[in-house]
Amino acid sequence: MSTPYTLLESRFARIADLDHARGILHWDMETMMPDGAAPHRGEAMATLGVIRHEILTDPALGEAVAAAEADPDRAGVDGAPLDAWQRANLVEIGRVRRHATAVPADLVAAQTRAAAKCQHAWRDARARSDFEGLRPLLEEVLRLTREEAAAKAEALDLSPYDALLDQYEPGGRSARIDTLFEDLAAFLPDTIEAAIARQAAEPEPVALPGPFPVDVQERLGRELIGIVGFDRHHGRLDVSTHPFCGGADGDVRITTRYDEADFTSALMGMLHETGHALYEQGRPEPWLRQPVGAARGMTLHESQSLLIEMQAGRSRPFLRYLAPRAAAAFGGTGPAWTADNLYRLATRVARGFIRVDADEVTYPAHVILRYRLERAMLAGDLALADLPAAWDERMRELLGITPPDQARGCLQDIHWPSGAIGYFPTYTLGALAAAQLFAAAREAIGDLDDRLAAGDFGPLVAWLRRHVHARASATSTDRILEDATGAPLGTAVYKQHIRARYLDA
Amino acid sequence: MSTPYTLLESRFARIADLDHARGILHWDMETMMPDGAAPHRGEAMATLGVIRHEILTDPALGEAVAAAEADPDRAGVDGAPLDAWQRANLVEIGRVRRHATAVPADLVAAQTRAAAKCQHAWRDARARSDFEGLRPLLEEVLRLTREEAAAKAEALDLSPYDALLDQYEPGGRSARIDTLFEDLAAFLPDTIEAAIARQAAEPEPVALPGPFPVDVQERLGRELIGIVGFDRHHGRLDVSTHPFCGGADGDVRITTRYDEADFTSALMGMLHETGHALYEQGRPEPWLRQPVGAARGMTLHESQSLLIEMQAGRSRPFLRYLAPRAAAAFGGTGPAWTADNLYRLATRVARGFIRVDADEVTYPAHVILRYRLERAMLAGDLALADLPAAWDERMRELLGITPPDQARGCLQDIHWPSGAIGYFPTYTLGALAAAQLFAAAREAIGDLDDRLAAGDFGPLVAWLRRHVHARASATSTDRILEDATGAPLGTAVYKQHIRARYLDA
């Protein structure tokens, strides 16, 4: 017998199917699509988004949510009470729906168009380092994002910034981020200075002698992501300009890009995306097509990629495993190919301009800078005309360097041109969570280092499955972290990790 | 101002976007998808199909059709009269809608499920040559197809077979096919006999000495499809088990499969799919997202692939162009690589069991056999239990050979397991149309042979664009053929072509 709750499940299964299509079409766009197909693809993606939005905002759906919420003890099949997962699903459905109904359809459509135009122009603007040329389009995107934030703030009873943040990190609040980031901002400058000084006092690591043929890189990469646990029966590895983890339920697709001069860049990138993929592939099968079955949010998502790449992938034990295999694959011999040298290359600290190239010590500085600027932009405290100067000033404050041009400054990321405000902080929240989770896993798995040195990710991934992946969205990020690590998200373990790896050892 | 007609255009633009997604997802399924993703992909495809069906059968759409049909002189924007293309679009919309509304949604869903199960089982059944094992699933597919045919027959005022045929070949009628096929069935046996005897009297063609590396085949293939006119900015070439032309508006994707022992098989296959692709890529841009902008039907579609592959691709002039290039690509020398030898290989006639491997002389026999059998099955005159024996008997009648097993007999094609009855005849109708169109093009383009010998497909493709592709579904198959060739579809030109190539020359 159909009940309000079962109606919700069937509507959200339909949304899952639309998202399946959107996920594969997006992957295709980045990896396969011929250039001339962009306009048609844009239309198709927009229409799937509109249909999705129509389903979410259908008043009948709202009535079913209200009816199920009013009587959860009889909302199940044949009047049975909802179980814990069904209740959690109902909570998530309410959340997803509140986000969707907060924004009128014509604003969504206007945002899609403005973001598409601005993202397209951004590629040229970045190539020419021309922020002023991009500014009119970016103003429009920002204006619409502020409209969206205001509408969601009203509907969700949050501040405008938190209303946007909540899309990427459900339950995330800027007051908490402020505290964490202030702590990090105080920790970082001296730590960066000390780490660089310490590395400068040691002999330089030996550069790995390339070139490294792409087919060998790919073969080694596939072997490694398989060892880590990527399920190639439910996923693929391909090439794209900007590496990502996407695809669909049961079909998780990661990408990389190969640099013939440096095989570690693609390899570490593959480990990173594999961390994301393990999360997607580890969600509970029966709930994959429902909101409660989704990954919890971007903080935990990024924690999984950083745990596999930064915590495990760049650890001494794993690099002891990797070194002889990489040497054999590329036919390398000599001092460049020792585990110790690979480790020193993989943990090199440097003040740079580009976020995506940053090491794990300087990375939070890039994020804190963006977080503070985007909050000011959204609040109307920073005019776009003043963004380049503000960017450079903060860069000097946090990292002590000045970008030589806007391409390596405020034009480097696609996030703002695409209307994504509230996303950046999750990178660093994820780094904090990764450190905390890895420390807890090491505590739980007595011989974790030996396992990694033997290329055995089994116990680590099983631990992540149980403590993170399998919980999907059945509870909050905080609860997942507390249950797994005994503490809420904080900076302490991350700082210990940075000290241990870069200052003490 | 929105009018009933403009409402129709916007609804069908939405359907075009869903079809875009379906097309790319289907391509992905055949070329890229990891095996474990099949269940989720199946759900996603089914849901997109259901949403499409809901839009088509929405009563509001029916009312808009009726209103626009009632007053076409004022149905356009701001009450303007519909122009010729809009009127043709309205006709097509009515046709598409009649097909959709004729069948209840639960029958469509039951057919989708039954066909998916039967197709899946068919792969194993074929491998084991086990028709009896497949029969229960095939009975169910046939039962549902007969239900569909009855429903459509009622709604369209056609016979059940013609109602199915009309989906693939709008306006196609079995009475006409009977006449054409009887004529061919009388022509073929002696012609096949004579062609084989004639070739037997000549020295055997020299076999091309392989192996032919896949990367060289691909490079040569890409060069050739580019020369023919495939637009790689709006399409791709990939590999799949069963070659096809698919994809989406503005993104036409063809596939091939490589055989290291025989490069001509992939090459001729690529020319074939390029013929399909040229049709898709040549449809009028402003109408791509409307029913009137669709390719007219499978007869003309198949005519385009056969024209490029069989009429042009296997012609002496084109093989004069190809021979030195293929020899250079594969480093071949000697008598095997002359244009004359390639021609004799490309036009070899043999009685075989497998339709997809058949030459153009014996191919119609394979089609006539299937056409007659599927008509009898649909009418209830042939029980599935008797199909294998009936197949073998007709095979002896038409080709004089008996399949050694069911895999090479009635289990060889996926059409019936997938519920496609009424499709087979379009292959041979397409061959007739291809001969007729090519003869007309040669008449119109005085130096066509010289052009093909120079690898210049420009004038031929321009002629096809104007006379076939650009007309899309604005008029009937018959009208397109009569306008282009001066005659309705017939057997005369095809028979001339076969005589000229296989008996006279």
mmCIF file of N, CA and C in Angstrom, chain A residues 308-394:
data_model
loop_
_atom_site.group_PDB
_atom_site.id
_atom_site.type_symbol
_atom_site.label_atom_id
_atom_site.label_comp_id
_atom_site.label_asym_id
_atom_site.label_seq_id
_atom_site.Cartn_x
_atom_site.Cartn_y
_atom_site.Cartn_z
ATOM 1 N N ILE A 308 43.395 9.458 1.932
ATOM 2 C CA ILE A 308 44.095 8.506 1.057
ATOM 3 C C ILE A 308 45.333 9.147 0.428
ATOM 4 N N GLU A 309 45.217 10.382 -0.043
ATOM 5 C CA GLU A 309 46.383 10.999 -0.687
ATOM 6 C C GLU A 309 47.418 11.480 0.328
ATOM 7 N N MET A 310 47.004 12.388 1.216
ATOM 8 C CA MET A 310 47.968 13.078 2.075
ATOM 9 C C MET A 310 48.409 12.226 3.260
ATOM 10 N N GLN A 311 47.422 11.649 3.967
ATOM 11 C CA GLN A 311 47.759 10.920 5.183
ATOM 12 C C GLN A 311 48.407 9.571 4.862
ATOM 13 N N ALA A 312 47.770 8.792 3.979
ATOM 14 C CA ALA A 312 48.313 7.462 3.668
ATOM 15 C C ALA A 312 49.291 7.540 2.491
ATOM 16 N N GLY A 313 48.877 8.181 1.400
ATOM 17 C CA GLY A 313 49.639 8.143 0.149
ATOM 18 C C GLY A 313 51.014 8.787 0.250
ATOM 19 N N ARG A 314 51.129 9.848 1.044
ATOM 20 C CA ARG A 314 52.429 10.519 1.179
ATOM 21 C C ARG A 314 53.143 10.121 2.475
ATOM 22 N N SER A 315 52.694 9.022 3.077
ATOM 23 C CA SER A 315 53.350 8.567 4.312
ATOM 24 C C SER A 315 54.632 7.795 3.967
ATOM 25 N N ARG A 316 55.567 7.754 4.925
ATOM 26 C CA ARG A 316 56.794 6.964 4.709
ATOM 27 C C ARG A 316 56.480 5.493 4.431
ATOM 28 N N PRO A 317 55.558 4.867 5.204
ATOM 29 C CA PRO A 317 55.318 3.431 4.946
ATOM 30 C C PRO A 317 54.831 3.177 3.518
ATOM 31 N N PHE A 318 53.852 3.947 3.064
ATOM 32 C CA PHE A 318 53.343 3.674 1.711
ATOM 33 C C PHE A 318 54.411 3.962 0.665
ATOM 34 N N LEU A 319 55.219 4.980 0.868
ATOM 35 C CA LEU A 319 56.241 5.293 -0.128
ATOM 36 C C LEU A 319 57.341 4.229 -0.147
ATOM 37 N N ARG A 320 57.508 3.515 0.981
ATOM 38 C CA ARG A 320 58.411 2.347 0.956
ATOM 39 C C ARG A 320 57.838 1.266 0.040
ATOM 40 N N TYR A 321 56.513 1.152 0.033
ATOM 41 C CA TYR A 321 55.861 0.199 -0.873
ATOM 42 C C TYR A 321 55.983 0.672 -2.329
ATOM 43 N N LEU A 322 55.738 1.961 -2.526
ATOM 44 C CA LEU A 322 55.685 2.490 -3.894
ATOM 45 C C LEU A 322 57.060 2.531 -4.565
ATOM 46 N N ALA A 323 58.096 2.927 -3.825
ATOM 47 C CA ALA A 323 59.395 3.239 -4.450
ATOM 48 C C ALA A 323 59.905 2.138 -5.395
ATOM 49 N N PRO A 324 60.025 0.885 -4.935
ATOM 50 C CA PRO A 324 60.561 -0.122 -5.868
ATOM 51 C C PRO A 324 59.627 -0.389 -7.040
ATOM 52 N N ARG A 325 58.332 -0.260 -6.804
ATOM 53 C CA ARG A 325 57.381 -0.506 -7.904
ATOM 54 C C ARG A 325 57.454 0.599 -8.963
ATOM 55 N N ALA A 326 57.575 1.824 -8.501
ATOM 56 C CA ALA A 326 57.697 2.933 -9.458
ATOM 57 C C ALA A 326 59.019 2.808 -10.212
ATOM 58 N N ALA A 327 60.087 2.478 -9.498
ATOM 59 C CA ALA A 327 61.393 2.333 -10.155
ATOM 60 C C ALA A 327 61.328 1.248 -11.227
ATOM 61 N N ALA A 328 60.694 0.119 -10.884
ATOM 62 C CA ALA A 328 60.594 -0.973 -11.850
ATOM 63 C C ALA A 328 59.749 -0.560 -13.050
ATOM 64 N N ALA A 329 58.632 0.135 -12.789
ATOM 65 C CA ALA A 329 57.737 0.519 -13.885
ATOM 66 C C ALA A 329 58.450 1.433 -14.875
ATOM 67 N N PHE A 330 59.211 2.407 -14.350
ATOM 68 C CA PHE A 330 59.843 3.387 -15.241
ATOM 69 C C PHE A 330 61.298 3.023 -15.560
ATOM 70 N N GLY A 331 61.753 1.883 -15.038
ATOM 71 C CA GLY A 331 63.137 1.499 -15.272
ATOM 72 C C GLY A 331 64.120 2.433 -14.595
ATOM 73 N N GLY A 332 63.736 2.986 -13.428
ATOM 74 C CA GLY A 332 64.606 3.937 -12.740
ATOM 75 C C GLY A 332 65.535 3.243 -11.760
ATOM 76 N N THR A 333 66.742 3.778 -11.632
ATOM 77 C CA THR A 333 67.699 3.265 -10.644
ATOM 78 C C THR A 333 68.414 4.452 -10.017
ATOM 79 N N GLY A 334 69.048 4.206 -8.868
ATOM 80 C CA GLY A 334 69.866 5.257 -8.263
ATOM 81 C C GLY A 334 69.144 5.976 -7.150
ATOM 82 N N PRO A 335 69.795 7.031 -6.644
ATOM 83 C CA PRO A 335 69.343 7.681 -5.406
ATOM 84 C C PRO A 335 67.990 8.387 -5.531
ATOM 85 N N ALA A 336 67.578 8.745 -6.760
ATOM 86 C CA ALA A 336 66.283 9.410 -6.901
ATOM 87 C C ALA A 336 65.135 8.477 -6.515
ATOM 88 N N TRP A 337 65.362 7.174 -6.605
ATOM 89 C CA TRP A 337 64.258 6.211 -6.489
ATOM 90 C C TRP A 337 64.153 5.560 -5.119
ATOM 91 N N THR A 338 64.880 6.063 -4.135
ATOM 92 C CA THR A 338 64.724 5.494 -2.794
ATOM 93 C C THR A 338 63.424 5.985 -2.174
ATOM 94 N N ALA A 339 62.913 5.192 -1.232
ATOM 95 C CA ALA A 339 61.683 5.581 -0.536
ATOM 96 C C ALA A 339 61.883 6.910 0.182
ATOM 97 N N ASP A 340 63.052 7.090 0.738
ATOM 98 C CA ASP A 340 63.303 8.323 1.470
ATOM 99 C C ASP A 340 63.266 9.534 0.542
ATOM 100 N N ASN A 341 63.844 9.391 -0.629
ATOM 101 C CA ASN A 341 63.828 10.520 -1.566
ATOM 102 C C ASN A 341 62.412 10.801 -2.054
ATOM 103 N N LEU A 342 61.652 9.729 -2.352
ATOM 104 C CA LEU A 342 60.252 9.926 -2.768
ATOM 105 C C LEU A 342 59.484 10.654 -1.673
ATOM 106 N N TYR A 343 59.729 10.256 -0.432
ATOM 107 C CA TYR A 343 59.042 10.893 0.689
ATOM 108 C C TYR A 343 59.391 12.372 0.757
ATOM 109 N N ARG A 344 60.659 12.678 0.568
ATOM 110 C CA ARG A 344 61.047 14.091 0.660
ATOM 111 C C ARG A 344 60.457 14.904 -0.497
ATOM 112 N N LEU A 345 60.349 14.270 -1.658
ATOM 113 C CA LEU A 345 59.682 14.958 -2.781
ATOM 114 C C LEU A 345 58.189 15.145 -2.499
ATOM 115 N N ALA A 346 57.569 14.126 -1.906
ATOM 116 C CA ALA A 346 56.112 14.142 -1.714
ATOM 117 C C ALA A 346 55.685 15.053 -0.573
ATOM 118 N N THR A 347 56.629 15.489 0.219
ATOM 119 C CA THR A 347 56.273 16.331 1.373
ATOM 120 C C THR A 347 57.010 17.663 1.327
ATOM 121 N N ARG A 348 57.408 18.068 0.139
ATOM 122 C CA ARG A 348 58.133 19.326 -0.022
ATOM 123 C C ARG A 348 57.190 20.497 0.252
ATOM 124 N N VAL A 349 57.624 21.451 1.029
ATOM 125 C CA VAL A 349 56.807 22.627 1.351
ATOM 126 C C VAL A 349 57.360 23.849 0.615
ATOM 127 N N ALA A 350 56.455 24.613 0.010
ATOM 128 C CA ALA A 350 56.888 25.838 -0.674
ATOM 129 C C ALA A 350 55.736 26.818 -0.724
ATOM 130 N N ARG A 351 56.053 28.076 -0.613
ATOM 131 C CA ARG A 351 55.041 29.116 -0.757
ATOM 132 C C ARG A 351 54.774 29.308 -2.247
ATOM 133 N N GLY A 352 53.547 29.021 -2.667
ATOM 134 C CA GLY A 352 53.235 29.165 -4.088
ATOM 135 C C GLY A 352 51.973 29.974 -4.284
ATOM 136 N N PHE A 353 51.692 30.307 -5.535
ATOM 137 C CA PHE A 353 50.521 31.138 -5.814
ATOM 138 C C PHE A 353 49.254 30.311 -6.042
ATOM 139 N N ILE A 354 49.448 29.065 -6.442
ATOM 140 C CA ILE A 354 48.315 28.292 -6.962
ATOM 141 C C ILE A 354 47.808 27.289 -5.924
ATOM 142 N N ARG A 355 46.547 27.414 -5.579
ATOM 143 C CA ARG A 355 45.947 26.533 -4.585
ATOM 144 C C ARG A 355 46.095 25.060 -4.939
ATOM 145 N N VAL A 356 45.720 24.699 -6.183
ATOM 146 C CA VAL A 356 45.681 23.271 -6.493
ATOM 147 C C VAL A 356 47.072 22.650 -6.540
ATOM 148 N N ASP A 357 48.109 23.469 -6.626
ATOM 149 C CA ASP A 357 49.464 22.935 -6.586
ATOM 150 C C ASP A 357 50.052 22.967 -5.179
ATOM 151 N N ALA A 358 49.304 23.458 -4.203
ATOM 152 C CA ALA A 358 49.886 23.689 -2.880
ATOM 153 C C ALA A 358 50.109 22.392 -2.113
ATOM 154 N N ASP A 359 51.126 22.367 -1.273
ATOM 155 C CA ASP A 359 51.364 21.261 -0.355
ATOM 156 C C ASP A 359 50.385 21.369 0.812
ATOM 157 N N GLU A 360 50.389 20.337 1.670
ATOM 158 C CA GLU A 360 49.376 20.316 2.728
ATOM 159 C C GLU A 360 49.640 21.323 3.846
ATOM 160 N N VAL A 361 50.859 21.867 3.911
ATOM 161 C CA VAL A 361 51.134 22.842 4.968
ATOM 162 C C VAL A 361 50.628 24.233 4.571
ATOM 163 N N THR A 362 50.850 24.606 3.328
ATOM 164 C CA THR A 362 50.435 25.948 2.896
ATOM 165 C C THR A 362 48.985 25.989 2.409
ATOM 166 N N TYR A 363 48.422 24.832 2.090
ATOM 167 C CA TYR A 363 47.079 24.801 1.494
ATOM 168 C C TYR A 363 46.047 25.574 2.317
ATOM 169 N N PRO A 364 46.005 25.392 3.634
ATOM 170 C CA PRO A 364 44.967 26.099 4.402
ATOM 171 C C PRO A 364 45.048 27.621 4.239
ATOM 172 N N ALA A 365 46.246 28.144 4.019
ATOM 173 C CA ALA A 365 46.360 29.599 3.816
ATOM 174 C C ALA A 365 45.569 30.017 2.580
ATOM 175 N N HIS A 366 45.663 29.222 1.519
ATOM 176 C CA HIS A 366 44.906 29.529 0.292
ATOM 177 C C HIS A 366 43.399 29.514 0.569
ATOM 178 N N VAL A 367 42.986 28.593 1.397
ATOM 179 C CA VAL A 367 41.554 28.448 1.670
ATOM 180 C C VAL A 367 41.055 29.571 2.581
ATOM 181 N N ILE A 368 41.809 29.866 3.617
ATOM 182 C CA ILE A 368 41.392 30.915 4.558
ATOM 183 C C ILE A 368 41.234 32.246 3.820
ATOM 184 N N LEU A 369 42.191 32.529 2.947
ATOM 185 C CA LEU A 369 42.121 33.736 2.121
ATOM 186 C C LEU A 369 40.807 33.792 1.335
ATOM 187 N N ARG A 370 40.482 32.711 0.659
ATOM 188 C CA ARG A 370 39.255 32.688 -0.152
ATOM 189 C C ARG A 370 38.000 32.785 0.712
ATOM 190 N N TYR A 371 38.036 32.085 1.811
ATOM 191 C CA TYR A 371 36.877 32.090 2.714
ATOM 192 C C TYR A 371 36.590 33.517 3.182
ATOM 193 N N ARG A 372 37.615 34.193 3.600
ATOM 194 C CA ARG A 372 37.401 35.548 4.110
ATOM 195 C C ARG A 372 36.940 36.494 3.005
ATOM 196 N N LEU A 373 37.524 36.362 1.836
ATOM 197 C CA LEU A 373 37.127 37.237 0.720
ATOM 198 C C LEU A 373 35.697 36.953 0.285
ATOM 199 N N GLU A 374 35.310 35.696 0.183
ATOM 200 C CA GLU A 374 33.961 35.404 -0.320
ATOM 201 C C GLU A 374 32.895 35.801 0.692
ATOM 202 N N ARG A 375 33.240 35.719 1.977
ATOM 203 C CA ARG A 375 32.275 36.215 2.968
ATOM 204 C C ARG A 375 32.079 37.717 2.813
ATOM 205 N N ALA A 376 33.172 38.414 2.612
ATOM 206 C CA ALA A 376 33.084 39.875 2.454
ATOM 207 C C ALA A 376 32.327 40.244 1.180
ATOM 208 N N MET A 377 32.573 39.494 0.100
ATOM 209 C CA MET A 377 31.869 39.772 -1.165
ATOM 210 C C MET A 377 30.376 39.544 -1.011
ATOM 211 N N LEU A 378 30.034 38.447 -0.375
ATOM 212 C CA LEU A 378 28.618 38.128 -0.223
ATOM 213 C C LEU A 378 27.919 39.163 0.663
ATOM 214 N N ALA A 379 28.619 39.610 1.704
ATOM 215 C CA ALA A 379 28.027 40.577 2.625
ATOM 216 C C ALA A 379 27.976 41.976 2.022
ATOM 217 N N GLY A 380 28.637 42.150 0.876
ATOM 218 C CA GLY A 380 28.673 43.483 0.263
ATOM 219 C C GLY A 380 29.770 44.357 0.865
ATOM 220 N N ASP A 381 30.656 43.755 1.644
ATOM 221 C CA ASP A 381 31.742 44.533 2.253
ATOM 222 C C ASP A 381 32.962 44.654 1.350
ATOM 223 N N LEU A 382 32.972 43.881 0.297
ATOM 224 C CA LEU A 382 34.098 43.961 -0.642
ATOM 225 C C LEU A 382 33.541 44.043 -2.060
ATOM 226 N N ALA A 383 33.794 45.180 -2.729
ATOM 227 C CA ALA A 383 33.342 45.338 -4.112
ATOM 228 C C ALA A 383 34.253 44.517 -5.022
ATOM 229 N N LEU A 384 33.675 43.964 -6.091
ATOM 230 C CA LEU A 384 34.496 43.162 -7.000
ATOM 231 C C LEU A 384 35.651 43.975 -7.571
ATOM 232 N N ALA A 385 35.436 45.268 -7.770
ATOM 233 C CA ALA A 385 36.509 46.115 -8.302
ATOM 234 C C ALA A 385 37.736 46.068 -7.395
ATOM 235 N N ASP A 386 37.494 45.834 -6.112
ATOM 236 C CA ASP A 386 38.605 45.833 -5.161
ATOM 237 C C ASP A 386 39.157 44.431 -4.886
ATOM 238 N N LEU A 387 38.583 43.422 -5.539
ATOM 239 C CA LEU A 387 38.997 42.047 -5.237
ATOM 240 C C LEU A 387 40.479 41.785 -5.536
ATOM 241 N N PRO A 388 40.981 42.168 -6.724
ATOM 242 C CA PRO A 388 42.384 41.837 -7.004
ATOM 243 C C PRO A 388 43.347 42.381 -5.942
ATOM 244 N N ALA A 389 43.132 43.617 -5.542
ATOM 245 C CA ALA A 389 44.032 44.217 -4.544
ATOM 246 C C ALA A 389 43.880 43.506 -3.200
ATOM 247 N N ALA A 390 42.630 43.199 -2.833
ATOM 248 C CA ALA A 390 42.394 42.528 -1.559
ATOM 249 C C ALA A 390 43.034 41.138 -1.557
ATOM 250 N N TRP A 391 42.915 40.458 -2.704
ATOM 251 C CA TRP A 391 43.519 39.133 -2.839
ATOM 252 C C TRP A 391 45.024 39.203 -2.563
ATOM 253 N N ASP A 392 45.677 40.141 -3.268
ATOM 254 C CA ASP A 392 47.129 40.230 -3.173
ATOM 255 C C ASP A 392 47.555 40.576 -1.740
ATOM 256 N N GLU A 393 46.773 41.453 -1.118
ATOM 257 C CA GLU A 393 47.122 41.873 0.233
ATOM 258 C C GLU A 393 47.047 40.688 1.206
ATOM 259 N N ARG A 394 45.971 39.927 1.119
ATOM 260 C CA ARG A 394 45.814 38.771 2.008
ATOM 261 C C ARG A 394 46.889 37.718 1.731
#
